[in-house]
Short mmCIF file of N, CA and C in Angstrom, two decimals:
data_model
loop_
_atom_site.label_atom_id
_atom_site.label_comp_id
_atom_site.label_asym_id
_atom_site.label_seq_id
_atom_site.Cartn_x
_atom_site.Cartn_y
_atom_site.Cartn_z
N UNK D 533 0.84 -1.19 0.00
CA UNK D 533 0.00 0.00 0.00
C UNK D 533 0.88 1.24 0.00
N UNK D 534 0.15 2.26 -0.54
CA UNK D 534 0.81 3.20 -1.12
C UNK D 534 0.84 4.27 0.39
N UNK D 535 1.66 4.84 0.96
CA UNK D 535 1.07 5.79 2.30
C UNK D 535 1.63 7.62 1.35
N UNK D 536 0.68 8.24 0.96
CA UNK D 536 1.12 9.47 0.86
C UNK D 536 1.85 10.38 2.01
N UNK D 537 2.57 11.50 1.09
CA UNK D 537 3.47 12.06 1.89
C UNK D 537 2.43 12.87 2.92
N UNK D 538 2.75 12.65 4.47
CA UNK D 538 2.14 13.44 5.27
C UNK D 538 3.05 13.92 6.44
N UNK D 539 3.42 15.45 6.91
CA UNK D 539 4.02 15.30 7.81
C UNK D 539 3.63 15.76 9.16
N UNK D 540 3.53 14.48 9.80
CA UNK D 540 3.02 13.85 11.15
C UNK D 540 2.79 15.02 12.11
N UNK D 541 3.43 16.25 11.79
CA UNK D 541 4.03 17.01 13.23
C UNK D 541 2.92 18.08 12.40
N UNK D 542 2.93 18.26 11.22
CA UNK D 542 1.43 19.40 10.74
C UNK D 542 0.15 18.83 10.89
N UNK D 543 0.36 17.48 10.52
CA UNK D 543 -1.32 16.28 10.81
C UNK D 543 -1.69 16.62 11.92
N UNK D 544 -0.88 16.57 13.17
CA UNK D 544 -1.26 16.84 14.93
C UNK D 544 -1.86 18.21 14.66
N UNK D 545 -1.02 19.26 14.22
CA UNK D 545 -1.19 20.40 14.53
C UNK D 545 -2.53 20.82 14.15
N UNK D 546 -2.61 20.31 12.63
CA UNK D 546 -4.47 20.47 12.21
C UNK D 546 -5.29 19.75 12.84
N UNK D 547 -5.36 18.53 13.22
CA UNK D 547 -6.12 17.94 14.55
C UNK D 547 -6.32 18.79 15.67
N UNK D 548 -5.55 19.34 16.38
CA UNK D 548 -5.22 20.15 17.36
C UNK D 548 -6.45 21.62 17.05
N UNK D 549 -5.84 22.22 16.04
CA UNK D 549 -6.76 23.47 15.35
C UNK D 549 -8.03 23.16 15.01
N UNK D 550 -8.39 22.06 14.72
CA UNK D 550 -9.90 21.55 14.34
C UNK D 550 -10.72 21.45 15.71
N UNK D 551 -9.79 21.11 16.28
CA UNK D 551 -10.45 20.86 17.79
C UNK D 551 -10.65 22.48 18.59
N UNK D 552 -9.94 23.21 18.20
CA UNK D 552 -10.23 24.47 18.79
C UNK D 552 -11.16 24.81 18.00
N UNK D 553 -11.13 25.07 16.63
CA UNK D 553 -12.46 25.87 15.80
C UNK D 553 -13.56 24.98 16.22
N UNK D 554 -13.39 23.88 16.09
CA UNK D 554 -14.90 22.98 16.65
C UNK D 554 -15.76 23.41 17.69
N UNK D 555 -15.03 23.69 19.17
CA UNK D 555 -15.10 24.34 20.59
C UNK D 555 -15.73 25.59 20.13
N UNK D 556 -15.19 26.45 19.34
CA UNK D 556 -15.65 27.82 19.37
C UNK D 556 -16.71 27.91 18.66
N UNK D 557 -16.82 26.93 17.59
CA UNK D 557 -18.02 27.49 16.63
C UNK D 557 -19.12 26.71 16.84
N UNK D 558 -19.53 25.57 18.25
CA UNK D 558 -20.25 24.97 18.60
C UNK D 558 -21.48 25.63 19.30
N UNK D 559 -22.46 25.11 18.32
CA UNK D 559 -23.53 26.22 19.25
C UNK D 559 -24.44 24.52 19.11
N UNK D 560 -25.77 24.69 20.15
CA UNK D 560 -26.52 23.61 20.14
C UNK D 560 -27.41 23.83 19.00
N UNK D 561 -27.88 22.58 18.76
CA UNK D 561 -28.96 22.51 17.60
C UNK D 561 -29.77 23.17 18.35
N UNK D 562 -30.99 23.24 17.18
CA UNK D 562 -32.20 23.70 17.11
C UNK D 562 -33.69 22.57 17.83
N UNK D 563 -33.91 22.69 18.71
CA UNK D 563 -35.15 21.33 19.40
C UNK D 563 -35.68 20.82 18.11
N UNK D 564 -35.21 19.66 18.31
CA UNK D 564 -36.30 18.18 17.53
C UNK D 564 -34.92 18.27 16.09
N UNK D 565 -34.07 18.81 16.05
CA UNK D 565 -32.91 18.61 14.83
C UNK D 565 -32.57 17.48 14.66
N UNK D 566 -32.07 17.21 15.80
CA UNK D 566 -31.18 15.95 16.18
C UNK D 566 -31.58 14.77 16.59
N UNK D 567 -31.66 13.41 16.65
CA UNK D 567 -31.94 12.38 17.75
C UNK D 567 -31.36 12.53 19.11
N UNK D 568 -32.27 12.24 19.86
CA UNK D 568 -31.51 12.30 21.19
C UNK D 568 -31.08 13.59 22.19
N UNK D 569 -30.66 13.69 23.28
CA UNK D 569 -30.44 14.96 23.59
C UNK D 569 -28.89 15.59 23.36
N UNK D 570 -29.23 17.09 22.65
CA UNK D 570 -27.97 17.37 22.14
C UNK D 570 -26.87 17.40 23.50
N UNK D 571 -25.40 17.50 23.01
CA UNK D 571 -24.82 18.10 24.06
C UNK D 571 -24.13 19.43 24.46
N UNK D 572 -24.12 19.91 25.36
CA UNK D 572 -23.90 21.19 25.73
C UNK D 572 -22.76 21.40 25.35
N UNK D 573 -22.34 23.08 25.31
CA UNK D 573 -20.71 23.20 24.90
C UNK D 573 -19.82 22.63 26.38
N UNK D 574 -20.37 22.56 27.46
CA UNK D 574 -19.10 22.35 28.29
C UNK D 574 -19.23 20.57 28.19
N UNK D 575 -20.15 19.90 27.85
CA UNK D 575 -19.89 18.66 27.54
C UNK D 575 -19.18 18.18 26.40
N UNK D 576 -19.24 19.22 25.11
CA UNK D 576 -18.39 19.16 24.33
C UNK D 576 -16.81 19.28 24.32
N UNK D 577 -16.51 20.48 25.40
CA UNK D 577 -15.37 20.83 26.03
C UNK D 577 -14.61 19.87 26.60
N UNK D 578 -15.82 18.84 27.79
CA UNK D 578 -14.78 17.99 28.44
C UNK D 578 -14.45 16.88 27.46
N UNK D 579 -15.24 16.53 26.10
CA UNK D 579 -15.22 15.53 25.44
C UNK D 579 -13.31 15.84 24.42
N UNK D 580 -13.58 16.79 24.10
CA UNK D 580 -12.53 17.32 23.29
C UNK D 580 -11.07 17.30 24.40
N UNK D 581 -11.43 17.45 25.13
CA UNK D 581 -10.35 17.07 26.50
C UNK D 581 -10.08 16.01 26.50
N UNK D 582 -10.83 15.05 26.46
CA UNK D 582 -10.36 13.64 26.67
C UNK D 582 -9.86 13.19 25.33
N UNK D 583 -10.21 13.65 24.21
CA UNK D 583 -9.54 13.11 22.70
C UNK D 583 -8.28 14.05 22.57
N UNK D 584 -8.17 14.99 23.48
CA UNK D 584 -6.89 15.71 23.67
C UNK D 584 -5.47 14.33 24.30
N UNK D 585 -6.48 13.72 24.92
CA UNK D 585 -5.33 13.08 25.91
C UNK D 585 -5.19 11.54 25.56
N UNK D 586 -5.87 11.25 23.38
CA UNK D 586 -5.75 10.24 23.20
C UNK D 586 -5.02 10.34 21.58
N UNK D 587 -4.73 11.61 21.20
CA UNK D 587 -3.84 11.38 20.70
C UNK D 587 -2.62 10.92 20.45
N UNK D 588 -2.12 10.66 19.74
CA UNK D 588 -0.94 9.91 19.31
C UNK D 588 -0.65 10.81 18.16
N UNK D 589 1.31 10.41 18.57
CA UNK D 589 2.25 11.05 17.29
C UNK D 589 1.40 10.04 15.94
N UNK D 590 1.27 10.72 14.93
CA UNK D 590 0.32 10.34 13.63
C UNK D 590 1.50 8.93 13.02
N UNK D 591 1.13 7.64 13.04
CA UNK D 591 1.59 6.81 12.14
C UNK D 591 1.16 6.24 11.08
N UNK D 592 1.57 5.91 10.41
CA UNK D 592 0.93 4.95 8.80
C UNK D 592 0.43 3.95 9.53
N UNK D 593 -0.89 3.68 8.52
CA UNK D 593 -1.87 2.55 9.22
C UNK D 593 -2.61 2.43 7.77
N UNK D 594 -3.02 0.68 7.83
CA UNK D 594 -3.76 -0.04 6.95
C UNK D 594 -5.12 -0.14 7.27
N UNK D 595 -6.51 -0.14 6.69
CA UNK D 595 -7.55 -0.46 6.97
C UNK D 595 -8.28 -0.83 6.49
N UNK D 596 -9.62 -1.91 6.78
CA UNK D 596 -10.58 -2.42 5.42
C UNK D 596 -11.74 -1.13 5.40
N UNK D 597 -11.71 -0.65 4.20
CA UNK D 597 -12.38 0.20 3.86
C UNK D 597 -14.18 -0.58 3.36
N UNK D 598 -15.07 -0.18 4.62
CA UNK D 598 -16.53 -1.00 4.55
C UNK D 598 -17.60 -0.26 4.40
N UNK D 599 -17.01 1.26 3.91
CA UNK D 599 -18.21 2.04 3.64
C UNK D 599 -18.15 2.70 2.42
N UNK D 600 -19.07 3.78 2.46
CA UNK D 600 -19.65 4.32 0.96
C UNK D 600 -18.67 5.24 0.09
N UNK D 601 -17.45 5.75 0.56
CA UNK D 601 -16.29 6.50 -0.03
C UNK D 601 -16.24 5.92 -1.76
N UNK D 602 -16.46 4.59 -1.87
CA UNK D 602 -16.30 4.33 -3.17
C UNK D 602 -17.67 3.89 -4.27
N UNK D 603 -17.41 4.08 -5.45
CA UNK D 603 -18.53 3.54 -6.16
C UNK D 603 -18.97 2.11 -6.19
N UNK D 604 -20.56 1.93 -6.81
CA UNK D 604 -20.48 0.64 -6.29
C UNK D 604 -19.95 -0.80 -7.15
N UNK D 605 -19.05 -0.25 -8.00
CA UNK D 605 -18.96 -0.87 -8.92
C UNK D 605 -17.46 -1.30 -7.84
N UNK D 606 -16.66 -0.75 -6.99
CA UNK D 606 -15.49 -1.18 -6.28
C UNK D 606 -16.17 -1.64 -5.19
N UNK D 607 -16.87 -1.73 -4.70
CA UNK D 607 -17.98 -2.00 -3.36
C UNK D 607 -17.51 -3.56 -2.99
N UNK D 608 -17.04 -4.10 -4.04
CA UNK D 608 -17.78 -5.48 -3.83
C UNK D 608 -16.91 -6.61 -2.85
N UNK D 609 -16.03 -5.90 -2.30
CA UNK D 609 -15.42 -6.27 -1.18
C UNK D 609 -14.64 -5.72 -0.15
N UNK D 610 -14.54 -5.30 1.12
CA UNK D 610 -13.66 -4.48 1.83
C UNK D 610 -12.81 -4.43 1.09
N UNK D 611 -11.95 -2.73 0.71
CA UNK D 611 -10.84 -2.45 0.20
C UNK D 611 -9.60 -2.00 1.47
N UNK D 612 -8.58 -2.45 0.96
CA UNK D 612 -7.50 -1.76 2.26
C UNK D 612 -6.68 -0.96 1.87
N UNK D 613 -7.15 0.08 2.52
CA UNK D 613 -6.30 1.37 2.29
C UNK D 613 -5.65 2.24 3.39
N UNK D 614 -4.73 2.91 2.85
CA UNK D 614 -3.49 3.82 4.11
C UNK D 614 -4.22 4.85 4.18
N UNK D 615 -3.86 5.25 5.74
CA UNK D 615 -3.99 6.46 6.28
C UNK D 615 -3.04 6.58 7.15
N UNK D 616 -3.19 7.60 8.19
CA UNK D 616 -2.78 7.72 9.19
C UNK D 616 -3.32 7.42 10.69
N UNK D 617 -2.94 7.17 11.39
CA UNK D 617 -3.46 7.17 12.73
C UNK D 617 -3.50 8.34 13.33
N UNK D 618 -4.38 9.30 14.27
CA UNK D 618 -3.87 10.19 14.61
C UNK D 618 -4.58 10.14 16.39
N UNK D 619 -5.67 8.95 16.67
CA UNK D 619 -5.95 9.08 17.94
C UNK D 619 -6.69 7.53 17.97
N UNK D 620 -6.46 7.44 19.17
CA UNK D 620 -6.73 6.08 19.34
C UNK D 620 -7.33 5.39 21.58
N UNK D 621 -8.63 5.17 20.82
CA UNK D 621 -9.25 4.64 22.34
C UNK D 621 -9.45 3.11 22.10
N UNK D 622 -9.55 2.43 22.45
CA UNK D 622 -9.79 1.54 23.18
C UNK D 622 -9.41 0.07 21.62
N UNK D 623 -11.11 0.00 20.84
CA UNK D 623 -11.40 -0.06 19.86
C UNK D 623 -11.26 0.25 19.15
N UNK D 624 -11.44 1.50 18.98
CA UNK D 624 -11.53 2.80 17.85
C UNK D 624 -9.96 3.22 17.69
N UNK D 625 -10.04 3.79 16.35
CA UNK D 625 -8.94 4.37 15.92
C UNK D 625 -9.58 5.35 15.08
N UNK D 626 -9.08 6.99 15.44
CA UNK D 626 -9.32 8.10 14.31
C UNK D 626 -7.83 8.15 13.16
N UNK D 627 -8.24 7.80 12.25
CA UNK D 627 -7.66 8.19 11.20
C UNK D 627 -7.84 9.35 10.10
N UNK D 628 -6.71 9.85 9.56
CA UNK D 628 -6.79 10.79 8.48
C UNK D 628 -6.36 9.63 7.21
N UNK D 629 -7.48 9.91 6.36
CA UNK D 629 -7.06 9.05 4.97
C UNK D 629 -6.48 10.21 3.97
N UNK D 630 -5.13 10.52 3.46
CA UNK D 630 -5.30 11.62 2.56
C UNK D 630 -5.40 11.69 0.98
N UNK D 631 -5.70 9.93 0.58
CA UNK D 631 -6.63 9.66 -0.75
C UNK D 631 -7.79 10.88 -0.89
N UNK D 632 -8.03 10.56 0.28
CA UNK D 632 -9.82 11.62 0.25
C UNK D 632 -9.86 12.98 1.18
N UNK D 633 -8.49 12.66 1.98
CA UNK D 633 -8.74 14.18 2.98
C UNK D 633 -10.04 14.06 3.87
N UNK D 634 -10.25 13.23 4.20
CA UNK D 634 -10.72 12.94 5.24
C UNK D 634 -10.39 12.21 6.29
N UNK D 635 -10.94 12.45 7.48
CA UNK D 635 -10.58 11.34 8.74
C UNK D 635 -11.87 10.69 8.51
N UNK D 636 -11.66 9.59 9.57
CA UNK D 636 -12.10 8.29 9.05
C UNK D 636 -12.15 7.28 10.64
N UNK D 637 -13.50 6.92 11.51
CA UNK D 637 -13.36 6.15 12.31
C UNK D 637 -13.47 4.79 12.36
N UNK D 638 -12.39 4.53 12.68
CA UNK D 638 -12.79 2.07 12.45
C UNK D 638 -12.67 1.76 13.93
N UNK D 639 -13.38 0.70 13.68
CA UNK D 639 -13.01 -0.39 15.05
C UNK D 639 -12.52 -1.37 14.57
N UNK D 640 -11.61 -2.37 15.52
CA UNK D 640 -11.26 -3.68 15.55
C UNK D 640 -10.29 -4.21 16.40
N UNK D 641 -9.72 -4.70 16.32
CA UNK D 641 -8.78 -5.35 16.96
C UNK D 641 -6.98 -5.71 16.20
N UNK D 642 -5.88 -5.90 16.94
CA UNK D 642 -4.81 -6.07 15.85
C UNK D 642 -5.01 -7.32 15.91
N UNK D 643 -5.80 -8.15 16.10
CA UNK D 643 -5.97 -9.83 15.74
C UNK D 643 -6.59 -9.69 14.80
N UNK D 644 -8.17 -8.84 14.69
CA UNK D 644 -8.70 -9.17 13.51
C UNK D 644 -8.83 -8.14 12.03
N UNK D 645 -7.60 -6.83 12.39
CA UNK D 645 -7.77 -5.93 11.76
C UNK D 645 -8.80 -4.95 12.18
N UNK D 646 -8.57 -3.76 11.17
CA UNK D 646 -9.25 -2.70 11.65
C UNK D 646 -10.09 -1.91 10.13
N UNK D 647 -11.45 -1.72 10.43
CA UNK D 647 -12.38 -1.43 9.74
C UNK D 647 -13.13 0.05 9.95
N UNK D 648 -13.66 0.43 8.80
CA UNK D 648 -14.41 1.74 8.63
C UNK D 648 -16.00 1.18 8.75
N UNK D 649 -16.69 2.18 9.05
CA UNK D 649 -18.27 1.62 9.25
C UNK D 649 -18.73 3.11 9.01
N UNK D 650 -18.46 3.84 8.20
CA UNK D 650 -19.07 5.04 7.56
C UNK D 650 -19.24 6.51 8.36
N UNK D 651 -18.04 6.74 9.34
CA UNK D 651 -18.25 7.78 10.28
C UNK D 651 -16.84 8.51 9.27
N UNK D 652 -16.58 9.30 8.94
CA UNK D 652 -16.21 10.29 8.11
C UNK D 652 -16.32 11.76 8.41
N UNK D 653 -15.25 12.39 8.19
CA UNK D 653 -15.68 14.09 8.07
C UNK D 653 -14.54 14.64 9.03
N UNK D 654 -15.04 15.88 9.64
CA UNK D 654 -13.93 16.69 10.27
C UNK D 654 -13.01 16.00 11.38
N UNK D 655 -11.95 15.86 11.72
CA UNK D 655 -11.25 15.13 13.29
C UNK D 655 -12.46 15.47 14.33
N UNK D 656 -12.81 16.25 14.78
CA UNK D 656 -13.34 16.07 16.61
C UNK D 656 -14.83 15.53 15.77
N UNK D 657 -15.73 16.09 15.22
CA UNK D 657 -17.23 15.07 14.83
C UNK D 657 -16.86 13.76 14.79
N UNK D 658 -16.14 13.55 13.95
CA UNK D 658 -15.80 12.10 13.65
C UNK D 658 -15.38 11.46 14.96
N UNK D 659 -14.24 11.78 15.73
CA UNK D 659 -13.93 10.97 16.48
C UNK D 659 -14.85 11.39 18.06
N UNK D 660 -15.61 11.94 18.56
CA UNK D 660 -16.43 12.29 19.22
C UNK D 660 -17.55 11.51 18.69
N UNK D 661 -17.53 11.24 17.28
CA UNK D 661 -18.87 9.66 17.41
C UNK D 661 -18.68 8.31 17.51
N UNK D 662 -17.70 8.16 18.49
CA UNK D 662 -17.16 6.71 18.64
C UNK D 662 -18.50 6.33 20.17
#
């Protein structure tokens, strides 16, 4: 697999900056927008705190790609593709893919590999929907 050029120490830094513009420009939905009850900015705050303290220096990482990024004519079996790692809990791993410039959340295990299930988009949304 091919890993494009990324350098690790600007990847953090835009993770880092996404997570501040996120904080600031967070306002709550609008009643009945959303499922469920939204969360407040200081719940957002402490959340972004804790993905503060699960980052990791950004490494090259492989993954089966199991969602809609591709047409369906490539669909027809998990694809594995490079990204980066840039935070990592338990299960979960947030990745930046920079095929697509997006981050990208999978679960799995290093026994059974690690998979996408269609959570996509900015670093803190994405990895705040684990």
């Amino acid at each position: 697999m091919q890993h494009f050029d990324v350098d690790p120490d600007a990847l953090r830094r835009a993770v880092l900056e996404d997570m501040a513009r996120y904080l600031a420009e967070y306002t709550l939905p609008l009643s009945g927008a959303t499922y469920g009850t939204p969360w407040s900015k200081e719940r957002v705050a402490a959340e972004l705190e804790t993905m503060r303290t699960l980052l990791v220096d950004p490494y090259p990482f492989e993954y089966f790609s199991e969602d809609r990024i591709l047409p369906d004519a490539e669909r027809a079996a998990p694809v594995v593709r490079s990204a980066w790692v840039v935070a990592e809990d338990g299960s979960y791993r947030l990745l930046f893919d920079p095929a697509v410039r997006e981050y990208v959340l999978v679960s799995g295990t290093p026994e059974n590999g690690w998979g996408s299930f269609g959570i996509r988009g900015d670093a803190p949304s994405t990895f705040l929907a684990r």
